Structure formats: structure tokens, C-alpha cells
Amino acid sequence: MKSGFKHFYNHLAVNVGNTLSRARTRIRIRNSDVRRQLDEVFSRRERIFFRKKKPNAAAYPYVIHDPYEIFGDDARFGDFNLIGQNWTDGTEKPIALLWGFNNWKWGFVADYLHDYRVAIAPRKMLPWVSLLAIWRFPVKPACFVFWGYTEPSSVLKYAAKNSVPILRMEDGFIRSSSLGASHSTPYSLVIDKTGLHYSPDTPSDLEILLNEHEFTATEVQDAEHCMSLMRSMSLSKYNPPIFSENMGGALALRRKVAVIGQVDNDMAMRLGNPENWTMLQLIRLAKHENPDAEIIYRPHPDIFQGYQRSRFQSRPVAAICRIESPDVPITEFLDGIDHLYTVTSLTGLEALLRGKTVTVVGAAFYAGWGLTDDRLRFPRRTRKRTLKELFSAVYLKYPTYLADTENARIGFHSACLRICADRVVAAFDQTRKIDASNPAALKSLMRSNYWPHLMYKCAGDYFDSAVKDIDWVPYLGNRPGRLYQSFILHAICGKLTTNGARDVFLTQVRKYIDLDLFAELLLNLGVHVPGTYVTRQTAWLLTETSEFDIAQQILVNRLKKAAAQQARISDNAQPTDFVPEDSAAKVFESSAELSDDQRQMLSELLDLHFKNKDFGAAAAAAYRLALSGHGTVNLALKIAKVAEATFDIKSARDLAFFCRHADLYAENRRAIALYLGNLPTDAKDYPELQMQQDMALELRLNPERINNGFTLSRQYSEDRNYLDRVIESMLALDNEQSVQKAMAYLEVDRPGRALEILTQIIASEGDSDRVRVAYAKALVALGSFDKALGVLDGARANQASESSYKETLRLLSFLGRYAEAEDVIADAETKRISIGDAFIMPTHLAMGRIEVGYKCYLNVPFRDQLIRYFGERYLVDECLENVSDLLIMAVYGPGDEIRFASMYEEFARKFSYKNFRLTCDYRLERILSRSFPSIEFVPVRRVRDFSSSYPREMFDKLPGAELCVMLDNSGLEWVEKSNKVVMVTDLIWQFRKNKSDFPGRAFLKHDETLASEFQDRLDPDRRHVGICWRSSLTTHSRSVNYLAVEELGPLLSLPDIQFVNFQYDECDAELAWIEENYPGKIIDFSDIDHYNDFDAVAALMKCMDAVIAPATSVAELSAALGCPTLLFAGSAEIEWRIIDEIGTDIWQASASIVVGENRGDKVSLVQELKDRLEVVLHRSERVN
């Protein structure tokens, strides 16, 4: 009532104000003073918007729009809350008025109703106020949307009288991890135009669908895929966290028949139980029809709590069945039964999907289609359906999914993955709340995978007493990595506070541990935490190694020593003294402790060892810290990085798994990223479904790392394009307002959405340096370059940071504003902000300081790492005289290597042919050896990410995994044979000091026989142009220099030109698009491996009249062969290479650099490519 009077008061106040305003107009006393008009406008806005309380929702934030900003002077009332982006994106979509929605739902329902502008009524409105609100709304609504059957009767009557369509909304059948009562976002909703599925009194869209729809083969196949996915993930409508894996149920001696409890006030029970079955009657029916079976009753959680409080209430039920706790996951429960009885519960359908017999006594929406044992008749349900057809209708065609409102299969898949991720997060969050003083809760925690959290949360008596309950198989049972074994042993021994607990622990785990590692631990314990337990464990170790006599002697000596110590203690003790059995050991235990200064120094020493690539010493320091009780999650993550660097990927992965359960959020949620960075390279060792679930957790915790998901998709998925769509769609499953989420949208080329998020962050939290830099990146992606520079200028003035300076220099380089970049560099140097030579080099080169620019390569961090790895063998002298037996190592990608290969003849003249050799990408060996026959090349494999084509076994002899980008095991052998080694980039400044030092001539020689074969396959009467439009690495920062296939239209429209595909990664969908829109315009030599066979690619290039490509290996190879090459770029970063008005490249004279009229303008870039191509082809005609 209070809400109704409030609406009445607001209505009266607004009407009085409007009446007075009209009266003043009629009697011509209206004041023309602008201030009075403003007072009137803002007084009205105060009443209808500013003064109103504005609710929000933490799980799915939203913005309530000011009606005045939407409707202008027509906005005289504020009865409805305007929610969603459709109000501000300039569209004129129809309006839906929503009734019965709690305010925590407002954000996501607006996104579900993407075809409407959404206006939501408050929950409490008097009937007449509801009608008044509809009448005075500025625009006629297209429909009313009700949550369930909560609509006001007056509104329902109004809709019927005025023919306003009604939609009803309810939760879908794959909803979330948490219950709706926790205000969790539903990942699927039902939007029904006819009724609702749980009301049998009227038809529903679902019932009509099952009666009338003819399912296609594709729909049935999609249903099969999704049903398998749901079962494999053990998903239900709600999916609370699981703390431990199903250990297997008891031996089934009888059939198990389950009865699912429901509460009487549940809407499905109120509407769908016409015969008024009670739960007791249903249990009796199950017992009567299955006298030899075990009857299991699973009550609703609310009912179960009542049973627990009252034995009297449970007695009639317990007499004929076993009562099962609803805390057991429903999917686990269903897996253990044979038959299920229910009134209307959705669990009946979920049992049906798992192949169980289901008896239904109520009007369940899934009954009556020939799949259930029905005790009611359903005269409207006229079809018999297969289980797959039923699944398709219920889970795919009837609901709408938040992840993708148009494609149900994508939406379903995304929802399932996100629910699994939410379940992991919820499990850890609940772990943090567990009371360790509760023995039952403590034991349950220690039997789960989350015991590491207790180890850090409350080490001491609780952990000492509970360590015996840990199941070690998940953590030690599968031959874990050696670094992992050692760290876990030292860390746990350091967290335990008594030698008795250490003895129990070591006895439990020693059978899983490599004996030499166990021996190393015992030596460390003997020094730092000695005691009789060390003697016993040492004796066991010697027995295991068949050293029986030594074991016996150690035990005897330890007993003698203990007796002597006891005698000395007894002589000194007072009669009332109590001497614990292990008191002597307690004295020695203090030696395990480190002072704060010692701990700090040891931590710094660990970091120094890691920096100096002394990984063994780093591990030793970590073990000492761990044994002193400082084996933190952060320390475990450091050891994981040591394991990663030394190719002990099992340890890296196992440590990441351990850290994930100890503290999911540690180090910016780094454990899951570390885990995914150390996966097996063979897909057989890492099932795709597991990959998808791990990837979903990464995206849930670190959305800005979405590109990692695309990488995993490329490596492990059988259908990469489909999974990529699933990954991107998962961004829509929350409305998280964070910089990380904004960066994720930037990575998938949705800068507008990123900017919206960042704008909301600034409005609510302010503009930190991090937010400003991200905001500038979004502006750049939208083409607002000057505005982005203004934001960055403000960021540097407000808080000078490395990130703001680097982003400014990146943008200035992109724009070609190098004079300004020099000022920024000077300012950074004045403020002693390190920005790195990689950001300074483009400015030096653009300003013509070639030598200074290329000298920047001497200061890149990777060179410093090589010096640490190779020590004196690495050539650091600038003087190149008297250098012998030199190995010059190519670095970076094939395109860079090809470009720098133009200096190889000069290297030979400098060092003499027999005095040096060059590493090369193994794919380039043949063409380089043909082009430079007197130079010895060492073919190596270089890799950014390991894969089945580039497994770790090719690199695991390297002293550090960082070197994989430059060397493999065979390359390391040549390093060790050489007197000196150096990167090719270290030498560039010695050979390219000025622009006159670039000869610009072609230098690569192709296979003429192979080229002749390709030429015979081409139409001699047509001009042939090779084309590549992007790199295989397409991140947000790189995509500005590439083209989408849809942007190639003006080129593809050129007559009498046959384009030839030189795209070197998966591009079938893009080629299909070209064929559909420009039939016959492009041909693809599918027998050429464009990624690996550079010799064949080079031969085909020599058959082209021209080649078009961005700054990739395609353009560099074409130009180095002397082919007319149009090298296009969207930024100014390579414009320093232009030496004349036609864009001739300073490195390769056969290449012309093509840029658009404006930075980032792809339309003008393609037009310029078209014009330049016509010139090139015309020029070649004249030559011929």
C-alpha cells in the first residue's frame, strides 16, 4: 500500500505542476526567463528520476536511464524503469512493459529481450496505478511480459481489452550453479507467448512445439551432442559445488526405486497435481508397485530440515523407505537408481535423459509423449516423441540462452561450460567459510581436493590432526613431477607443527615419492627439524633400497642417543617437571625457523637465482623457505615457474592444480593460467571436454585472456570454428564491469562494448591509471585517436606510469607522429620511467637514425637472458674482428628472418664463409641453402606454443624453456660446439647504419622446376595475383594491419584477374565466402602446405604477376624473390621504410608499401591497393 500511495503522490504532484504551468500559459503570465524554464524542467526530472531510489544488482549490473534523456519533454512521469542498451543505441525497437520482476533480474532480462526496449514496473503497484502508468507512458507498448503468473489482474484485463500480446518468462532447464534464491544469473530463460510449460490448464509454446514440429536431422544431431555434453558434465538445472569426486556407491543388491519430493507451494505442484498426491502417498505407491526394491525418498531441502528436527514427522516415511539427504548431487543420485517416481519434478526428465524408468502421477510437461509411465491422461498431447526430439524441444527450441539468444546450441554449450566454472569457484568460496573447529566439516574438507586451503588457512593443531584424513591419490598417485614432489613434501612438513604429525604424513606418502627425493627430504629434516621420526623414516628408506644392515644400525644408534638424551633431561628435571616424549626434538625444531630478515633475504636470493637462470639453486632456496613454514601459495607458483622453465611440465601442472585448490585467487588468479600453459602436447593425453572446462574456468576468472581460449581451441578442438564461437559467446554470461572484461571485448573486436564497460567503471569507481589506459585502447579501436591521446596525456600528468607511456608511444608510432614521440621519450627519461627499447626503436628509425635504432636490439630483455644462459660464449663485444667459429642465431618469425637474410652475404665477407654458420627456420633451409650455397645453415625449430607438431621433446635439452623461440635441441648442440654465439639482431646496426646501406635487391632463388610445374596449372590468358589478407596470429593489437575477407570486395571485383590464395592457416570458411560472393575469383592450390613448405610457396609466387600481403612472411618472401609485391599496413609503423613517392621499401626494392588515406581506415586502404595493383599490372604489361 505504501508503494501505491507513493505513486499516487508523485502522480498528483506532477499533475498539479503541469496544470499550473498550463494555467500560466493561458492567462499569459508565463515568464520568458530561461532560468524559470530550467527550474520547471529540472523540478520535473527531480520528481521522476533524480530523487527516485535506483536499485541495482551485484551479479548482473545495469543502468536505469533517465526518461527525460530518452523522451525529452514527453517524459512527464517515471513509473517504469528503462533498462538496457536498446534505449541509447539509436534504434527504434518496440517497447516491452515488464511486470512482476525483482530488481536483481532487471539487467539480464533486458539482454534476453534484445528485440525490445525494456521498461520494468516496480513490484508493488496498486491496480489503478498500474493502469494509469500504462496510459501515460509516452509510447504504446508492443507487448507485456510477466514473470511466471505474477501479473496484476488489472493489467491482464487491460491486455485482453486492448489486444496487447502477453509473454511469460521463467527460468530455463539449464539455469546456473547456484539457486535462484541467491540472485544468481540464469543462463537460460523460457519466453512463452502462449502459456507456460508447468501449467497444464492451457497450452504452452512447448506443448505446441512437441505436437506440431517436424524435427530435422540437424536438430536431432544437435540434441544428441548437447545431451551427451550435459551427461558428461553431470549437469542439472541447478548445480551446487562438488567438493569431491563420486567414490562409487554401495553394492546394489536390490533394485533402487526413488521418490522425488516436492513442496506443496511450488507452482508446478499447485498447477500440475490435479489428483492431489501427497509425498507419503507417492512413496506408498512406489513401495506397492515395487515390493522387492529398495525405496529411497529424496525430500525437498526444506522438508528434509523438518525431518531432521522431528523424528515424529519422519517416522511414517522411514518405515517404508530410506530417506536420502538432498545434499547429494542430483546427478550422482540419479546414477545410483533404477526407477523414479514423481509428481511433476524436473528431476523426472533428468532421470529420463539418463535412461531411467520414470513414473509420473502429475501433469509434468515432459509426460504424455510416450517416454514416461503416466498415471494421467493428456488429451492435447497427440504425438509420440523420441528422447532426442523431447530434448531438442525442451532444451534447445523452447528456451533462450543468454550467451547466444539466436543459436541455442551455442548458448546451451556456453551455459554448460560456465556452470562448471561457476561450480569450481563456488566450491572454493565455500571452502573458505568452512569452520575447521567442526570435526565433521574438517574431515569432509580433508577428504576433498580443497585440503591445501586448510594447510594455509589454519596450519597448526587443526592441520596436524587432520593430515591423516587426506586422500593422497589425486595429488601424488599418478607419478607426479619431481619438483612438485619435493616442494609438497617440504611445504607440508613445514606447516605441520609436531614431529608426530610429520611422521604420520611421511608414512602415508612415502610410497608415492621417488626414493632419492625422499632421501633428500630426510637429510634436510635431519638438519633443520630433527627427531626420532627421521630415524624411523630413514630406516624404512634403507630397507626399501635393500640396505637392511645399515637400517638396523641406524635404528640402534638412534635409540642409544635418545636414551642418553633422556637420561640428561631426567638428571636436570625437577620432580614435578613433565617431559614430553619428543622434547629433545622440540629443541632442534627451532632451527627450522627463520627470522623475518632471514626469510626476506632467502626470498630475494630465490628471485636472484631465478633471474640468473640457476634453477637448481632457486629450488633449494624454495625448499628451505617451505621447510621453515613459509611455503606459501606464491612460493608454490614460483616453483611452478621453475618447473616450466626446466620442462618439468608435470610438476608445473601439478603445482598449478595444488595452488588452484589452495587459493584460487592468488597472484591475480594465476594458477589456472599456469596450468593451461603446461598442457600435454598430444591431444590424446588431454581430452577435449576437459580442455573446454579448464578454458571456461580461465575465462571466468581472467576474461582478458580470452585469446588463450582460442589458442587451446586451435590445438585441441576437432571443430575449432564452433568452439571459438562458444568461447566468445561466454562473455555475455555476466555483465561484469571490470577492466579485464573490457579488454576481453577488445580482443574479440568489440570496442564499443569495451568502451561502455569502461565508461561505467569511471562513473562508479573513478579513473585510475589502468582504467585510463584501457579507455584509450578502446578509443583507438574505435578510431578516436586524438581523443585517446588526450586521455593518455591526462593519465601521464595524473600518475606517470610505465603503461601510460608505453601506450602513448604505441599510439604515436601508429599515427606516425614521431616528433611528439621523442618528447614523450625524453619526458619518461627525465622521470626515470623505464619504457624499454622496443618502444623507442620505431622513433629512431622513423627519424632516420638507423644505427641508433637498430642498436636498441642490444638492450632487449631476451638478449640479457641469452647472456645469462650462455655466459662468456655469447658475443657481447662490438668489435667483430678476430671472431672465429661463430654461430649467428636467427630469431623472431620467418618474415623477419627472410628480411634480415639480405645481410647474409655481407656476413660472409666479414667473417669468411668457413668461420661462421647460421641457424634458420627448418622450413627455410632449402631455399636459403640454394640462395647462399657457400654458407652453412643449421635448421632449427622455433616455437611460441608447444603442440603435437612442436612437442616439448624437441626442446627439452635447452637450459630454459624461454629459448624455444630461437633454438631446439639440435640447435643447442651447435651452440655448444661454437666458440661464440650471437643473435642476428645484434649485428644489424653494424651493417645498416644509414639508409644508403640498404641495397634493396632480390636475393632468394626459387626452385625453377617446381615453378614450371605450377605455371602449367595456371591459365596463360589471365593475370594472376597472389593474395594474403592477414597473419595467423590475429590479436587486437595486430588486427589493425590486417584485412577481413569481407573487406576485399573492391579488389575481388577487378575484371580479368585471377587471385591465388597465399593465406597460410585455416581459411576454408573465408575461401567459401569469396566463392559464394565472387564465384571463380580465387583459386587455392590445396596440395601446397602454405605454412610449412616455403619452397613450394616460393615457386608458386614466381608465377604471379603481383602479390598482395600485409607485413608477414608472405610479403617478405615475395619481395626477396623479386616478385612485384604490394605490402599493406594500417599503421605508420613501417612507413619509415618508404624511400620514394611510389612506396618502395628500403629493405626490398621489389616491394611497395601501401597505406590508406587515414590511419586505421580499411576502406581507403583497399581502394589504394586496388589503384596500385592496376598500376603494377599495367607496368608489367608494358615490360612484356
Coordinates of C-alpha atoms in Angstrom, one line a residue, residues 195-537:
G195 CA 1.2 -20.1 -21.6
L196 CA 3.9 -21.8 -19.5
H197 CA 5.2 -25.4 -19.6
Y198 CA 4.2 -26.2 -16.0
S199 CA 0.6 -25.1 -16.3
P200 CA -1.5 -27.9 -17.8
D201 CA -4.7 -25.9 -17.9
T202 CA -3.6 -24.1 -21.1
P203 CA -1.3 -25.0 -24.0
S204 CA 2.2 -23.7 -24.0
D205 CA 4.7 -23.0 -26.8
L206 CA 6.5 -26.2 -25.7
E207 CA 3.4 -28.3 -26.0
I208 CA 2.6 -26.8 -29.4
L209 CA 6.1 -27.4 -30.5
L210 CA 6.0 -31.1 -29.4
N211 CA 2.7 -31.6 -31.1
E212 CA 3.4 -29.9 -34.4
H213 CA 7.1 -29.5 -35.1
E214 CA 8.9 -31.8 -37.6
F215 CA 12.4 -32.2 -36.3
T216 CA 15.2 -32.1 -38.9
A217 CA 18.2 -34.3 -38.9
T218 CA 20.4 -31.4 -37.9
E219 CA 18.1 -30.6 -34.9
V220 CA 18.3 -34.2 -33.7
Q221 CA 22.0 -34.3 -34.2
D222 CA 22.4 -31.1 -32.1
A223 CA 20.2 -32.6 -29.4
E224 CA 22.4 -35.7 -29.3
H225 CA 25.5 -33.5 -29.0
C226 CA 24.0 -31.4 -26.2
M227 CA 22.5 -34.3 -24.4
S228 CA 25.9 -36.1 -24.3
L229 CA 27.5 -32.8 -23.1
M230 CA 25.1 -32.5 -20.3
R231 CA 25.5 -36.1 -19.2
S232 CA 29.3 -35.9 -19.4
M233 CA 29.4 -32.8 -17.2
S234 CA 26.9 -34.3 -14.8
L235 CA 24.7 -31.2 -15.1
S236 CA 21.2 -30.5 -13.9
K237 CA 19.1 -27.3 -13.6
Y238 CA 20.9 -26.2 -10.5
N239 CA 24.5 -27.4 -9.9
P240 CA 25.8 -26.7 -6.5
P241 CA 29.6 -27.1 -5.9
I242 CA 31.1 -30.6 -5.6
F243 CA 33.9 -31.0 -3.1
S244 CA 35.0 -34.5 -4.0
E245 CA 34.6 -36.9 -6.8
N246 CA 32.0 -39.7 -6.6
M247 CA 33.8 -42.5 -4.9
G248 CA 31.2 -45.1 -6.1
G249 CA 28.0 -46.1 -4.4
A250 CA 27.4 -49.1 -2.3
L251 CA 27.0 -52.5 -3.9
A252 CA 23.5 -52.7 -5.3
L253 CA 21.9 -55.9 -4.0
R254 CA 18.3 -54.8 -5.0
R255 CA 16.7 -52.5 -7.5
K256 CA 16.6 -49.0 -6.3
V257 CA 13.4 -47.0 -6.7
A258 CA 13.5 -43.3 -5.9
V259 CA 10.7 -40.9 -5.0
I260 CA 11.5 -37.2 -5.5
G261 CA 10.0 -34.9 -3.0
Q262 CA 8.3 -31.5 -3.9
V263 CA 6.8 -28.8 -1.7
D264 CA 3.1 -28.0 -1.9
N265 CA 3.6 -24.3 -2.6
D266 CA 5.7 -25.0 -5.7
M267 CA 3.9 -23.6 -8.7
A268 CA 4.4 -26.8 -10.7
M269 CA 2.7 -28.7 -7.8
R270 CA -0.1 -26.2 -7.4
L271 CA -1.0 -26.3 -11.1
G272 CA 0.2 -29.8 -12.1
N273 CA -1.1 -32.1 -9.3
P274 CA -4.9 -32.3 -10.1
E275 CA -5.3 -35.5 -8.1
N276 CA -3.6 -34.0 -5.0
W277 CA -0.9 -36.7 -4.5
T278 CA 1.0 -36.3 -1.2
M279 CA 4.6 -37.4 -0.9
L280 CA 3.6 -40.1 1.6
Q281 CA 1.1 -41.5 -0.9
L282 CA 3.6 -41.4 -3.7
I283 CA 6.1 -43.3 -1.5
R284 CA 3.5 -45.9 -0.7
L285 CA 2.7 -46.2 -4.4
A286 CA 6.3 -46.9 -5.2
K287 CA 6.6 -49.5 -2.5
H288 CA 3.3 -51.2 -3.5
E289 CA 4.4 -51.5 -7.1
N290 CA 8.0 -52.4 -6.3
P291 CA 7.7 -54.7 -3.2
D292 CA 11.2 -56.2 -3.7
A293 CA 13.0 -53.0 -4.4
E294 CA 14.7 -50.6 -2.0
I295 CA 12.7 -47.4 -1.9
I296 CA 14.6 -44.2 -1.5
Y297 CA 12.9 -40.9 -0.7
R298 CA 14.8 -37.7 -1.5
P299 CA 12.8 -34.9 0.1
H300 CA 12.9 -31.3 -0.9
P301 CA 15.6 -29.5 1.2
D302 CA 13.0 -27.6 3.2
I303 CA 11.2 -30.8 4.1
F304 CA 14.4 -32.6 4.9
Q305 CA 15.3 -30.0 7.5
G306 CA 11.9 -30.6 9.1
Y307 CA 12.6 -34.4 9.2
Q308 CA 15.9 -33.7 10.9
R309 CA 14.2 -31.6 13.6
S310 CA 11.4 -34.1 14.3
R311 CA 11.6 -37.9 14.5
F312 CA 7.8 -38.0 14.7
Q313 CA 7.4 -36.4 11.2
S314 CA 9.8 -38.8 9.6
R315 CA 8.5 -42.0 11.2
P316 CA 5.8 -42.8 8.7
V317 CA 8.1 -42.3 5.8
A318 CA 11.1 -44.0 7.3
A319 CA 9.1 -47.1 8.0
I320 CA 8.8 -47.9 4.3
C321 CA 11.8 -46.3 2.7
R322 CA 15.3 -44.8 3.3
I323 CA 15.5 -41.0 3.4
E324 CA 18.3 -39.7 1.4
S325 CA 19.9 -36.3 2.0
P326 CA 19.2 -33.8 -0.8
D327 CA 22.8 -32.6 -0.3
V328 CA 24.0 -35.5 -2.5
P329 CA 24.3 -34.1 -6.1
I330 CA 21.2 -34.9 -8.0
T331 CA 23.2 -36.4 -11.0
E332 CA 25.1 -38.7 -8.6
F333 CA 21.8 -39.7 -7.0
L334 CA 20.2 -40.5 -10.4
D335 CA 23.1 -42.5 -11.5
G336 CA 22.5 -44.8 -8.5
I337 CA 18.8 -45.6 -9.1
D338 CA 16.8 -47.7 -11.5
H339 CA 13.4 -46.2 -11.4
L340 CA 12.0 -42.8 -10.3
Y341 CA 8.5 -41.7 -9.1
T342 CA 7.5 -38.1 -9.2
V343 CA 4.5 -35.8 -9.4
T344 CA 5.9 -33.1 -11.7
S345 CA 9.6 -32.6 -10.8
L346 CA 12.1 -31.7 -13.5
T347 CA 14.2 -34.4 -11.9
G348 CA 11.9 -36.9 -13.7
L349 CA 13.1 -35.5 -17.1
E350 CA 16.7 -35.6 -16.0
A351 CA 16.3 -39.2 -14.9
L352 CA 14.7 -40.0 -18.3
L353 CA 17.8 -38.5 -20.0
R354 CA 19.9 -40.9 -18.1
G355 CA 18.0 -43.9 -19.2
K356 CA 15.9 -44.4 -16.1
T357 CA 12.3 -45.6 -15.9
V358 CA 10.1 -42.7 -14.8
T359 CA 6.6 -42.8 -13.4
V360 CA 4.7 -39.5 -13.4
V361 CA 1.5 -39.1 -11.4
G362 CA 1.0 -35.4 -12.2
A363 CA 0.9 -33.2 -15.3
A364 CA 4.6 -32.8 -15.9
F365 CA 5.4 -31.1 -19.2
Y366 CA 7.6 -34.0 -20.3
A367 CA 4.9 -36.6 -19.7
G368 CA 2.4 -37.7 -22.3
W369 CA 4.8 -38.1 -25.2
G370 CA 5.3 -41.8 -24.9
L371 CA 8.5 -41.8 -22.9
T372 CA 7.2 -42.0 -19.3
D373 CA 4.9 -44.2 -17.3
D374 CA 2.0 -41.8 -17.0
R375 CA -0.9 -42.0 -14.5
L376 CA -2.8 -39.1 -16.0
R377 CA -4.2 -38.7 -19.5
F378 CA -3.1 -35.8 -21.7
P379 CA -5.7 -35.4 -24.5
R380 CA -3.9 -32.4 -26.0
R381 CA -0.6 -34.3 -26.4
T382 CA -1.1 -36.2 -29.5
R383 CA 2.4 -37.2 -30.7
K384 CA 4.9 -39.9 -29.7
R385 CA 8.4 -38.4 -29.4
T386 CA 11.8 -39.9 -29.2
L387 CA 14.1 -38.9 -26.3
K388 CA 16.3 -36.8 -28.6
E389 CA 13.2 -35.0 -30.0
L390 CA 12.0 -34.3 -26.5
F391 CA 15.4 -33.0 -25.5
S392 CA 15.6 -30.8 -28.6
A393 CA 12.3 -29.2 -27.8
V394 CA 12.8 -28.7 -24.1
Y395 CA 16.5 -27.7 -24.0
L396 CA 17.1 -26.2 -27.5
K397 CA 14.0 -24.9 -29.2
Y398 CA 11.8 -23.7 -26.2
P399 CA 14.3 -21.7 -24.1
T400 CA 16.5 -18.8 -24.9
Y401 CA 20.2 -18.8 -23.8
L402 CA 21.9 -15.6 -22.6
A403 CA 25.2 -16.5 -24.2
D404 CA 23.6 -16.6 -27.7
T405 CA 19.9 -15.7 -28.0
E406 CA 19.9 -16.8 -31.6
N407 CA 21.8 -20.0 -31.6
A408 CA 20.5 -22.4 -29.0
R409 CA 23.3 -25.0 -29.4
I410 CA 26.0 -22.4 -28.9
G411 CA 24.1 -20.9 -26.0
F412 CA 23.5 -24.3 -24.4
H413 CA 27.2 -25.3 -24.7
S414 CA 28.3 -22.0 -23.3
A415 CA 25.9 -22.3 -20.4
C416 CA 27.2 -25.7 -19.5
L417 CA 30.8 -24.7 -19.5
R418 CA 30.1 -21.6 -17.5
I419 CA 28.1 -23.6 -14.9
C420 CA 31.1 -25.9 -14.5
A421 CA 33.4 -22.9 -14.0
D422 CA 30.9 -21.3 -11.5
R423 CA 30.7 -24.6 -9.6
V424 CA 34.5 -24.6 -9.2
V425 CA 34.5 -21.0 -8.0
A426 CA 31.6 -21.7 -5.6
A427 CA 33.3 -24.7 -4.2
F428 CA 36.4 -22.7 -3.3
D429 CA 34.4 -19.8 -1.9
Q430 CA 32.5 -22.3 0.3
T431 CA 35.8 -23.8 1.4
R432 CA 36.9 -20.5 2.7
K433 CA 33.9 -20.4 5.0
I434 CA 34.3 -23.9 6.5
D435 CA 34.7 -23.9 10.3
A436 CA 37.8 -26.0 10.9
S437 CA 36.8 -26.4 14.6
N438 CA 33.9 -28.6 13.4
P439 CA 35.3 -32.1 13.3
A440 CA 32.8 -33.3 10.6
A441 CA 33.4 -30.3 8.4
L442 CA 37.1 -30.6 8.9
K443 CA 37.1 -34.3 7.9
S444 CA 34.9 -33.6 4.9
L445 CA 37.3 -30.8 3.7
M446 CA 40.4 -33.0 4.1
R447 CA 38.8 -35.8 2.0
S448 CA 38.2 -33.2 -0.8
N449 CA 40.6 -31.7 -3.2
Y450 CA 40.5 -28.4 -1.2
W451 CA 42.6 -29.6 1.8
P452 CA 45.5 -27.3 0.6
H453 CA 43.4 -24.3 1.6
L454 CA 43.3 -25.5 5.2
M455 CA 47.0 -26.0 5.1
Y456 CA 47.4 -22.3 4.6
K457 CA 44.3 -21.0 6.3
C458 CA 44.9 -22.6 9.7
A459 CA 48.1 -24.6 9.9
G460 CA 48.7 -25.9 13.4
D461 CA 46.7 -28.2 15.5
Y462 CA 43.8 -28.5 13.0
F463 CA 46.1 -29.4 10.2
D464 CA 48.2 -31.7 12.4
S465 CA 45.2 -33.7 13.4
A466 CA 43.6 -33.8 10.0
V467 CA 46.6 -34.7 7.8
K468 CA 45.8 -38.4 8.3
D469 CA 42.5 -38.0 6.5
I470 CA 43.9 -36.7 3.3
D471 CA 43.4 -38.8 0.2
W472 CA 46.8 -38.6 -1.5
V473 CA 45.9 -40.3 -4.7
P474 CA 44.7 -37.2 -6.6
Y475 CA 47.9 -35.3 -5.6
L476 CA 50.6 -38.0 -5.6
G477 CA 49.1 -41.1 -7.1
N478 CA 49.9 -40.6 -10.8
R479 CA 53.7 -40.3 -10.7
P480 CA 53.9 -36.5 -10.3
G481 CA 56.8 -34.4 -11.4
R482 CA 60.0 -34.3 -9.3
L483 CA 60.0 -30.6 -8.4
Y484 CA 56.3 -31.0 -7.4
Q485 CA 57.1 -33.9 -5.1
S486 CA 60.0 -32.1 -3.4
F487 CA 58.1 -28.9 -2.8
I488 CA 55.0 -30.6 -1.5
L489 CA 57.0 -32.7 0.9
H490 CA 59.0 -29.7 2.3
A491 CA 55.9 -27.4 2.4
I492 CA 53.7 -29.8 4.3
C493 CA 56.5 -30.8 6.7
G494 CA 57.0 -27.1 7.3
K495 CA 53.3 -26.5 8.0
L496 CA 53.0 -29.4 10.4
T497 CA 53.9 -28.3 14.0
T498 CA 54.8 -31.7 15.6
N499 CA 57.2 -34.5 14.7
G500 CA 54.4 -37.0 15.3
A501 CA 52.3 -35.4 12.6
R502 CA 55.3 -35.3 10.3
D503 CA 55.9 -39.0 10.9
V504 CA 52.2 -39.8 10.1
F505 CA 52.4 -37.7 6.9
L506 CA 55.7 -39.2 5.7
T507 CA 54.4 -42.7 6.4
Q508 CA 51.3 -42.0 4.3
V509 CA 53.1 -40.5 1.3
R510 CA 56.5 -42.2 1.0
K511 CA 55.2 -45.0 -1.2
Y512 CA 54.4 -42.3 -3.9
I513 CA 57.7 -40.5 -3.7
D514 CA 60.9 -41.1 -5.7
L515 CA 63.3 -42.6 -3.3
D516 CA 66.1 -40.2 -4.0
L517 CA 63.8 -37.2 -3.4
F518 CA 62.6 -38.8 -0.2
A519 CA 66.2 -39.2 0.9
E520 CA 66.9 -35.5 0.1
L521 CA 64.0 -34.5 2.3
L522 CA 65.2 -36.7 5.2
L523 CA 68.6 -35.1 5.0
N524 CA 67.0 -31.6 5.2
L525 CA 64.7 -32.7 8.0
G526 CA 67.7 -34.1 9.9
V527 CA 69.4 -30.7 9.7
H528 CA 66.5 -28.4 10.3
V529 CA 63.8 -30.4 12.1
P530 CA 65.5 -33.5 13.6
G531 CA 63.7 -36.1 15.7
T532 CA 63.3 -39.9 16.1
Y533 CA 60.8 -39.8 13.2
V534 CA 63.7 -39.0 10.8
T535 CA 65.5 -42.1 12.0
R536 CA 62.4 -44.3 11.5
Q537 CA 61.8 -42.9 8.0

